[in-house]
Amino acid sequence: MRLLVLMGCAALAVFTPPASAQTTSESELINLFFDCQAPSCRDQDFFRRELPFVNWVLDREVADVHLLVTSQQTGGGGLQYSLAFLGLRDFDGVEHELGLDTSGDATDDERRTALAGRTRMGLVVYVQQTSAAERLEVTYRDPAGEGGPPGGAAVGPEDDPWDFWVFRLGANAFLNGQSTVRSSNTSGSFNASRTTEAWKIDLRTSYRRNKQAFDIPQSDGSILNIEEIRTDWDARGLAVRSLGAHWAIGARTEIGSSTFFNQDLFWAVKPGVEYNFFPYAESDRRSLTAQYLVGPTHFEYNETTIFDKDEETRLQHSLTTALSLVQPWGRWSTSVTGQQYLHDASKYNVTVSGNLNIRLFRGFSIRVGGRYQWLRDQLYIEAQGATPEEILLFQRQLETNYTYFTSFGIEYRFGSIFNNVVNPRFGRGGGGVIFF
């Protein structure tokens, strides 16, 4: 055993390279803090390989440039990225933004390659002021040579044969089981949308079926079979008309069925208005909206409710305020929604939800998220009550005054602030460690 310990120590001494000091070439590089709040940023190794002319740091306080990347979904199903370059230290006050649009059918590799290219372009403003600028050069790719329009002319909206309409079809199936437990979940969806500067139209429908079956041995040797099936379907529509930089009017419609909520059929039509205290053009970084909707809602129930109703139509209104901020210090989103039936003011619900991710000081950040709902409008509760099986398998919504969910996390990073090395050997998670 002692011999094995000595051999292990010798192997570590041979194969562990000594830590090297920062090279002269590295000292010429600007320190970049890459703060990406958008998809396609998961593979940090890729960006380090594509941008070797910067020094990647893990803390904003030691960075020369803070790159904040956000994104929004476009009407065609793609992503519109916003890259905010924020100068720090010697570059304090040197700030600018670049945009990037990717198509809805772009692959992850195409998105990250385009994002790396736009990042490279934006960093030239800072790199050109260092000695590393002597090793940079500008290249241009002629789109005509890549199958694009002659002379690089862009395709205009008038050339779109689909008139901005985008369609999506999807289906999923999940099977899980043991010798005495079986479950299956199937779903399908269809979505059609059209987005322009003036109009936003979104139509979608979905179907879900969840089946659970259990074989429970009894004391007399028999088997008790329990099987529960939960199905839901719905179709929803949204039409919005832009009214300048701050206002919009629109309407939401929906129709569907849900065994969980004791609804054989429901439908609603709710027109309304929305005001954004910031211009909609800034919504990728900050947004504060107030939205009011009002309209009729109709229910046809599977079972008679505790209010002795088999069906009813009620007028309902709602007010939602929502705040979303993506800033150098982190991200914050929160919303408050109040809904009320106009036939009885005591029938209402209020939902408060939010997420906060913030860097408090060097290396230390917190994450807080949650949702709380006060319920006073459960018109759909069955008079006969739910069976024990339905309660245990979450097949029916129970009468309650509130629901909640919350999460909290902290992270503290310390040690080296530099992270330029890419080493993918043995994967990211590691395969295991042998201790002598």
XYZ file of C-alpha atoms in Angstrom:
436
model
C 0.000 0.000 0.000
C 2.868 2.403 0.847
C 4.417 1.593 -2.533
C 1.135 2.514 -4.301
C 0.957 5.811 -2.407
C 4.532 6.694 -3.419
C 3.821 5.791 -7.058
C 0.707 7.999 -7.054
C 2.609 10.956 -5.630
C 5.369 10.489 -8.177
C 2.835 10.427 -11.010
C 1.323 13.691 -9.813
C 4.760 15.260 -9.609
C 5.617 14.174 -13.154
C 2.319 15.007 -14.896
C 1.228 18.196 -13.068
C 2.769 21.170 -14.914
C 3.974 24.126 -12.866
C 1.802 27.258 -12.865
C 3.209 29.726 -15.361
C 3.225 33.450 -14.952
C 1.308 35.697 -17.304
C 3.277 36.046 -20.529
C 4.288 39.308 -22.106
C 1.815 38.807 -24.957
C -1.017 38.226 -22.484
C -0.235 41.483 -20.702
C -0.901 43.334 -23.965
C -4.408 41.948 -24.211
C -7.518 43.680 -22.905
C -9.438 41.967 -20.114
C -12.911 40.897 -21.295
C -15.786 39.981 -18.983
C -18.223 37.992 -21.154
C -21.697 38.379 -19.617
C -24.087 36.579 -21.956
C -27.764 36.416 -20.935
C -28.804 34.764 -24.216
C -28.845 31.302 -25.832
C -25.812 30.031 -27.768
C -23.397 31.111 -25.013
C -23.129 27.813 -23.172
C -19.940 26.683 -24.925
C -17.446 29.095 -23.412
C -14.533 27.098 -24.850
C -15.704 27.913 -28.379
C -15.603 31.665 -27.777
C -12.148 31.477 -26.178
C -10.842 29.709 -29.262
C -12.514 32.170 -31.645
C -11.329 35.304 -29.790
C -7.712 34.658 -28.756
C -6.789 38.354 -28.820
C -8.485 39.141 -25.470
C -7.832 38.012 -21.935
C -10.908 36.258 -20.523
C -11.567 37.187 -16.904
C -14.170 35.898 -14.463
C -14.800 39.119 -12.548
C -16.209 42.398 -13.842
C -14.125 44.470 -11.407
C -10.855 43.553 -13.170
C -12.220 43.828 -16.726
C -11.373 46.480 -19.303
C -14.541 45.699 -21.263
C -17.840 44.296 -20.002
C -19.733 42.643 -22.866
C -23.439 42.261 -22.019
C -25.350 40.090 -24.515
C -29.155 39.863 -24.513
C -31.648 38.490 -27.025
C -35.287 38.630 -28.081
C -37.237 36.270 -30.309
C -38.129 37.632 -33.735
C -41.376 37.124 -35.620
C -39.709 34.594 -37.893
C -38.724 32.397 -34.953
C -35.106 33.531 -34.907
C -33.203 35.562 -32.341
C -32.262 39.217 -32.320
C -29.116 39.712 -30.261
C -28.004 42.984 -28.690
C -24.316 43.257 -27.787
C -23.554 46.120 -25.382
C -19.828 46.869 -25.064
C -19.240 48.743 -21.781
C -15.774 50.210 -21.300
C -14.227 50.068 -17.835
C -11.009 51.336 -16.222
C -8.863 52.893 -19.003
C -11.823 52.611 -21.388
C -14.343 54.160 -19.003
C -17.091 55.877 -21.014
C -16.237 54.121 -24.285
C -19.518 52.311 -24.957
C -21.406 51.156 -28.035
C -23.910 48.501 -29.136
C -24.123 46.101 -32.055
C -27.081 44.025 -33.227
C -27.308 40.565 -34.763
C -30.262 38.720 -36.311
C -30.323 34.948 -36.792
C -32.944 32.951 -38.678
C -35.427 30.594 -37.049
C -33.838 27.495 -38.603
C -30.263 28.428 -37.661
C -28.335 25.721 -35.817
C -26.545 26.291 -32.515
C -23.226 26.316 -34.351
C -24.435 28.947 -36.823
C -25.702 31.151 -33.995
C -22.533 30.949 -31.935
C -20.329 31.502 -35.005
C -22.297 34.623 -35.946
C -22.195 35.850 -32.342
C -18.425 35.349 -32.151
C -17.991 37.269 -35.414
C -20.051 40.211 -34.193
C -18.177 40.181 -30.879
C -14.882 40.297 -32.748
C -16.099 43.312 -34.690
C -17.203 45.186 -31.572
C -13.937 44.630 -29.728
C -11.891 46.329 -32.452
C -12.792 49.716 -30.895
C -10.804 48.748 -27.799
C -8.109 46.498 -29.251
C -7.042 49.155 -31.766
C -5.778 51.228 -28.843
C -3.366 48.493 -27.724
C -0.203 47.010 -29.215
C -2.214 43.901 -30.175
C -3.792 45.962 -32.977
C -0.677 45.346 -35.108
C -1.650 41.679 -35.366
C -5.254 42.296 -36.435
C -6.525 42.601 -39.988
C -9.946 43.177 -41.582
C -11.407 40.696 -44.093
C -14.580 40.796 -46.172
C -16.624 37.895 -47.543
C -18.508 38.625 -50.749
C -22.070 37.244 -50.256
C -22.327 36.669 -54.008
C -19.598 34.046 -53.690
C -21.541 32.277 -50.923
C -24.782 31.788 -52.777
C -26.233 35.117 -51.652
C -27.850 37.811 -53.770
C -25.571 39.352 -56.418
C -23.640 42.279 -55.050
C -24.770 41.426 -51.511
C -28.255 42.908 -51.930
C -30.512 41.971 -49.040
C -33.801 40.198 -49.597
C -36.619 42.632 -48.814
C -39.982 41.881 -47.174
C -41.707 42.196 -50.537
C -39.842 39.053 -51.638
C -41.234 36.962 -48.774
C -43.664 34.413 -50.277
C -45.054 33.619 -46.793
C -45.944 37.259 -45.982
C -44.156 36.979 -42.592
C -46.191 33.935 -41.471
C -44.245 31.261 -39.566
C -45.642 27.800 -38.743
C -44.463 25.160 -36.276
C -45.594 21.587 -35.670
C -44.422 19.512 -32.719
C -45.086 16.176 -31.028
C -43.603 14.416 -27.995
C -44.007 11.027 -26.346
C -42.499 9.814 -23.068
C -42.762 6.308 -21.647
C -41.539 5.261 -18.201
C -42.119 2.124 -16.192
C -41.183 -0.671 -13.836
C -42.769 -4.065 -13.272
C -45.546 -2.538 -11.131
C -45.555 1.121 -12.244
C -46.179 2.515 -15.727
C -46.639 6.019 -17.029
C -46.911 7.659 -20.407
C -47.156 11.227 -21.568
C -47.999 12.342 -25.092
C -48.405 15.853 -26.438
C -48.724 17.720 -29.678
C -48.754 21.371 -30.675
C -49.264 23.698 -33.633
C -48.314 27.367 -33.823
C -48.806 30.032 -36.494
C -47.495 33.562 -36.022
C -46.992 36.758 -37.986
C -44.964 39.689 -36.680
C -44.462 43.096 -38.279
C -43.796 46.565 -36.881
C -47.539 47.262 -36.902
C -49.087 43.884 -36.058
C -48.358 40.858 -33.924
C -50.528 37.774 -34.445
C -49.993 34.485 -32.616
C -52.201 31.374 -32.926
C -51.412 28.143 -31.114
C -53.062 24.916 -30.074
C -51.857 22.004 -27.964
C -52.978 18.608 -26.654
C -51.627 16.699 -23.640
C -52.451 13.233 -22.289
C -50.903 11.822 -19.131
C -51.579 8.222 -18.026
C -50.366 6.551 -14.824
C -50.947 2.928 -13.818
C -49.983 1.104 -10.603
C -50.152 -2.583 -9.569
C -50.292 -2.687 -5.753
C -49.943 -6.111 -4.001
C -52.553 -6.735 -1.304
C -52.238 -8.738 1.914
C -54.470 -11.507 0.524
C -52.168 -11.991 -2.464
C -54.348 -10.125 -4.947
C -53.255 -7.141 -7.037
C -54.978 -3.756 -6.866
C -54.832 -1.983 -10.216
C -55.034 1.824 -10.186
C -55.112 3.767 -13.434
C -55.620 7.493 -13.893
C -55.726 9.505 -17.120
C -55.465 13.285 -17.346
C -56.102 15.107 -20.636
C -55.985 18.765 -21.629
C -56.293 20.646 -24.893
C -56.475 24.299 -25.718
C -56.311 26.782 -28.580
C -55.186 30.350 -27.963
C -55.029 33.469 -30.092
C -53.384 36.854 -29.695
C -53.689 39.913 -31.947
C -51.828 43.128 -31.088
C -51.735 46.487 -32.894
C -48.808 48.815 -32.206
C -49.661 52.415 -31.344
C -46.315 54.190 -31.258
C -43.347 53.713 -28.959
C -45.317 53.116 -25.730
C -48.907 52.001 -26.460
C -50.502 48.860 -27.893
C -54.027 47.461 -28.104
C -54.980 43.855 -28.620
C -57.120 40.891 -27.656
C -56.552 37.434 -26.209
C -58.862 34.513 -26.994
C -58.811 30.917 -25.796
C -60.859 27.742 -25.903
C -60.107 24.355 -24.417
C -60.795 21.524 -22.001
C -59.098 20.330 -18.798
C -59.895 17.361 -16.571
C -57.552 18.786 -13.915
C -59.727 21.900 -13.574
C -63.057 20.066 -14.032
C -63.659 21.911 -17.301
C -65.281 19.962 -20.131
C -65.147 23.157 -22.186
C -64.051 26.734 -21.557
C -63.645 29.792 -23.738
C -62.761 33.445 -23.192
C -62.443 36.634 -25.243
C -60.520 39.491 -23.618
C -59.624 42.712 -25.454
C -57.316 45.159 -23.730
C -54.606 47.801 -23.783
C -50.938 47.921 -22.743
C -48.566 50.772 -21.889
C -44.774 50.485 -21.662
C -43.138 53.204 -19.565
C -39.939 52.656 -21.576
C -39.894 52.605 -25.394
C -40.559 49.114 -26.754
C -37.282 49.431 -28.708
C -35.407 49.112 -25.370
C -37.235 45.980 -24.217
C -34.151 43.758 -24.496
C -32.545 45.751 -21.638
C -35.470 47.270 -19.703
C -39.249 47.115 -19.771
C -42.021 48.241 -17.413
C -45.527 47.496 -18.686
C -49.090 47.786 -17.435
C -51.726 45.674 -19.232
C -55.499 45.698 -18.707
C -57.870 43.064 -20.151
C -61.639 42.599 -19.790
C -64.111 40.189 -21.352
C -66.454 37.203 -20.938
C -65.364 33.719 -19.842
C -67.589 30.633 -20.275
C -67.296 27.283 -18.463
C -68.991 23.905 -18.985
C -68.033 21.567 -16.147
C -67.482 17.799 -16.088
C -69.032 17.562 -12.618
C -71.363 19.903 -10.724
C -69.364 22.459 -8.776
C -69.537 23.459 -5.113
C -71.615 26.458 -6.286
C -74.159 24.051 -7.833
C -73.205 25.030 -11.403
C -72.935 22.801 -14.467
C -72.077 25.757 -16.709
C -71.784 29.522 -16.408
C -70.606 32.650 -18.233
C -68.887 35.388 -16.258
C -67.304 38.741 -17.034
C -63.699 38.939 -15.846
C -61.065 41.667 -15.892
C -57.351 41.680 -15.057
C -54.449 44.073 -14.545
C -50.819 43.007 -14.950
C -47.704 45.039 -14.246
C -44.341 43.586 -15.253
C -40.766 44.793 -14.844
C -37.761 43.325 -16.664
C -34.194 44.602 -16.330
C -30.978 43.190 -17.798
C -28.083 45.333 -16.566
C -24.350 44.946 -15.879
C -25.104 44.094 -12.245
C -27.444 41.213 -13.183
C -30.999 40.411 -14.179
C -34.333 41.167 -12.504
C -37.841 40.300 -13.657
C -41.051 40.516 -11.661
C -44.775 40.739 -12.320
C -48.010 41.228 -10.388
C -51.349 40.099 -11.854
C -54.785 40.608 -10.350
C -57.930 38.983 -11.813
C -61.505 39.461 -10.644
C -64.988 38.330 -11.668
C -67.272 41.326 -12.022
C -70.418 39.477 -10.852
C -68.858 38.963 -7.395
C -65.964 41.159 -6.220
C -64.958 38.522 -3.638
C -64.010 36.099 -6.440
C -60.469 37.122 -7.362
C -56.868 35.941 -7.481
C -53.537 37.770 -7.201
C -50.259 36.345 -8.478
C -46.807 37.733 -7.643
C -43.755 36.216 -9.316
C -40.177 37.218 -9.884
C -36.570 36.239 -10.459
C -33.430 38.072 -9.363
C -29.808 37.265 -10.231
C -27.409 39.904 -8.954
C -23.689 40.299 -8.259
C -23.399 41.938 -4.838
C -19.620 42.259 -4.757
C -16.524 40.727 -6.288
C -17.059 37.026 -6.880
C -20.328 36.833 -4.896
C -23.788 36.584 -6.463
C -27.264 35.543 -5.338
C -30.227 34.004 -7.141
C -33.774 34.353 -5.853
C -36.947 33.228 -7.585
C -40.499 32.494 -6.625
C -44.205 32.686 -7.210
C -47.090 33.215 -4.782
C -50.783 33.180 -5.640
C -53.782 34.111 -3.505
C -56.813 32.129 -4.761
C -60.381 33.237 -4.100
C -61.993 32.375 -7.451
C -62.017 28.575 -7.779
C -65.440 28.330 -9.416
C -64.585 24.907 -10.877
C -64.137 22.811 -7.680
C -66.248 19.630 -7.807
C -69.022 19.314 -5.242
C -68.411 15.570 -4.797
C -64.711 16.065 -4.042
C -61.684 14.203 -5.386
C -60.893 10.553 -4.689
C -57.710 9.622 -2.746
C -56.195 8.310 -5.981
C -56.901 11.588 -7.781
C -55.356 13.562 -4.918
C -52.190 11.456 -4.711
C -51.688 11.423 -8.495
C -52.439 15.161 -8.935
C -55.349 14.474 -11.257
C -57.640 17.151 -9.793
C -57.118 20.696 -8.564
C -58.037 20.870 -4.871
C -59.659 23.750 -3.044
C -56.988 26.016 -1.578
C -56.433 29.631 -0.530
C -52.925 29.915 -1.914
C -50.125 28.265 -3.896
C -46.428 29.086 -3.785
C -42.999 28.190 -5.080
C -39.655 29.670 -4.110
C -35.952 29.080 -4.677
C -32.764 30.652 -3.375
C -29.099 30.185 -4.235
C -25.725 31.799 -3.706
C -22.418 31.511 -5.531
C -18.985 32.689 -4.491
C -16.096 32.481 -6.937
C -12.523 33.039 -5.807
C -9.031 32.167 -6.954
C -7.568 32.981 -10.350
C -9.464 35.629 -12.301
C -8.014 34.496 -15.635
C -9.478 31.653 -17.667
C -8.020 31.564 -21.188
C -7.078 27.881 -21.322
C -9.241 25.375 -23.199
C -8.787 21.729 -22.205
C -11.669 19.398 -23.184
C -9.933 16.120 -22.229
C -12.066 13.594 -20.305
C -15.152 15.770 -20.832
C -16.549 18.418 -18.552
C -17.919 16.307 -15.736
C -15.027 13.913 -15.155
C -15.271 10.164 -15.113
C -14.166 9.412 -11.552
C -11.193 9.626 -9.202
C -9.150 6.821 -7.642
C -7.772 7.457 -4.184
C -4.916 5.393 -2.746
